[in-house]
Every structure is written in C-alpha cells, then in structure tokens.
GROMACS .gro file of C-alpha atoms in nm:
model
   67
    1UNK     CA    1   0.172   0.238   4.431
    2UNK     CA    2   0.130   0.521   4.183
    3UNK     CA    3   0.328   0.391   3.904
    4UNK     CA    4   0.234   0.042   3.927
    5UNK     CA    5   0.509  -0.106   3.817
    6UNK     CA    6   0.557  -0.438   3.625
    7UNK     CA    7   0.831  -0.650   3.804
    8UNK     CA    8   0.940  -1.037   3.770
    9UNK     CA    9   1.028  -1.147   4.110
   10UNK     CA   10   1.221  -1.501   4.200
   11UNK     CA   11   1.124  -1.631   4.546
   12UNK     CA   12   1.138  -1.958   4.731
   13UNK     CA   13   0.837  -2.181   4.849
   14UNK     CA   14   0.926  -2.425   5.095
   15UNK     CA   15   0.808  -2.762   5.043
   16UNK     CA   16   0.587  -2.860   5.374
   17UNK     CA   17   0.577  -3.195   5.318
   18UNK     CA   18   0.952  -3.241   5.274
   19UNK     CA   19   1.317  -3.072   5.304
   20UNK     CA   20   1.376  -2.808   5.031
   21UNK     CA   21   1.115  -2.631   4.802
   22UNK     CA   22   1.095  -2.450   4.467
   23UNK     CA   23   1.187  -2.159   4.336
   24UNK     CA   24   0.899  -1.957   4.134
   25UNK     CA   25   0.941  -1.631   3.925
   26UNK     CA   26   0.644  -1.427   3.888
   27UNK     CA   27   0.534  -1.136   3.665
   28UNK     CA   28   0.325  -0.856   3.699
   29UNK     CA   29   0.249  -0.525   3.789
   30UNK     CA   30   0.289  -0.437   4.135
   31UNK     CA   31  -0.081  -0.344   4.337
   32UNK     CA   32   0.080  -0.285   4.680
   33UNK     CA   33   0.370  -0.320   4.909
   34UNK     CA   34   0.238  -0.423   5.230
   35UNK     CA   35   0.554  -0.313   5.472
   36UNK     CA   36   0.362  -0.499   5.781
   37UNK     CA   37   0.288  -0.822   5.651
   38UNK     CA   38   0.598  -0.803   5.477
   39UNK     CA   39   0.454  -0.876   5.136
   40UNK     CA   40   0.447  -0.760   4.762
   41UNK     CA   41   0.087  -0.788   4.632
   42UNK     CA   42   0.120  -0.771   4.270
   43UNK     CA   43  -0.270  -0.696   4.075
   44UNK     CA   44  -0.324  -1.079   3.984
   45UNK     CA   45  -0.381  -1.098   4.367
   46UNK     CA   46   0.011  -1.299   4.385
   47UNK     CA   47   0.166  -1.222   4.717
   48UNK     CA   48   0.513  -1.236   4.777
   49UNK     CA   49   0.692  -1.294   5.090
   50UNK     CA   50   0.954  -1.024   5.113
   51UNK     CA   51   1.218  -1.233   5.302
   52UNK     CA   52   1.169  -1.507   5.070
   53UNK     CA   53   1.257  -1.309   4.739
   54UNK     CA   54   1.592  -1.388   4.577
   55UNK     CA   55   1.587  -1.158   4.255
   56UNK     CA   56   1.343  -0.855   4.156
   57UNK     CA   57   1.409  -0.736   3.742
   58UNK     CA   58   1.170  -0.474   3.605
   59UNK     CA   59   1.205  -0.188   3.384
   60UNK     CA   60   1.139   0.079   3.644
   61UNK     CA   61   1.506  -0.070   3.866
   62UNK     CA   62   1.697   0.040   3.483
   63UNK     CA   63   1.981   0.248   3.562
   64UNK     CA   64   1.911   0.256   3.939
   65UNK     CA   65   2.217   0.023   4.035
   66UNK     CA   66   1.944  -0.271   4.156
   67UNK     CA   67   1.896  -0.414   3.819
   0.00000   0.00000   0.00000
C-alpha cells in the first residue's frame, strides 16, 4: 500500500479453550492487504483476520462515508 495508512482496527479473537473470546483494537500503519489470506498486515507484523474485524477508524476513511 502506497500511502500506508495508520488505522485502529477492532476485531474478535475467539477463545480456544472456551465459549466466547475478546475483542482487541489495534493501531498502526497498514503494510499490506493480503486479499487471499484474507488478512490486514499492519508494519508491526499484526495480522488481522478480515472477517473477524468489527470497526476500522483512521484518518485516511475522513469524509469518505466509512468513518
């Protein structure tokens, strides 16, 4: 990604040990969106599962109607 944008993305982790999970919210700036793993790779080596993600803020969605 060109711009590398910093996001703050909430996503679910599902507990594997028991029902339910957590919910974590990381921030940083975005290295790569891997489209066939489904993941967002931000540059602290973080990767998001796509389907998991409940909320994405960031400067760069501003005035875009997905903020």
């Amino acid at each position: 990604i060109y711009l590398k944008p910093t996001i703050s993305v909430t996503y679910f982790i599902a507990d594997h040990k028991k029902s339910g999970g957590d919910y974590i919210t990381a921030t940083g700036n975005v290295k790569k969106v891997d489209g066939f793993k489904k993941l967002i790779i931000l540059e602290n080596n973080t990767k998001i599962p796509i389907l998991d993600i409940i909320e994405i803020n960031g400067e760069i969605l501003k005035g875009k109607g997905l903020e």
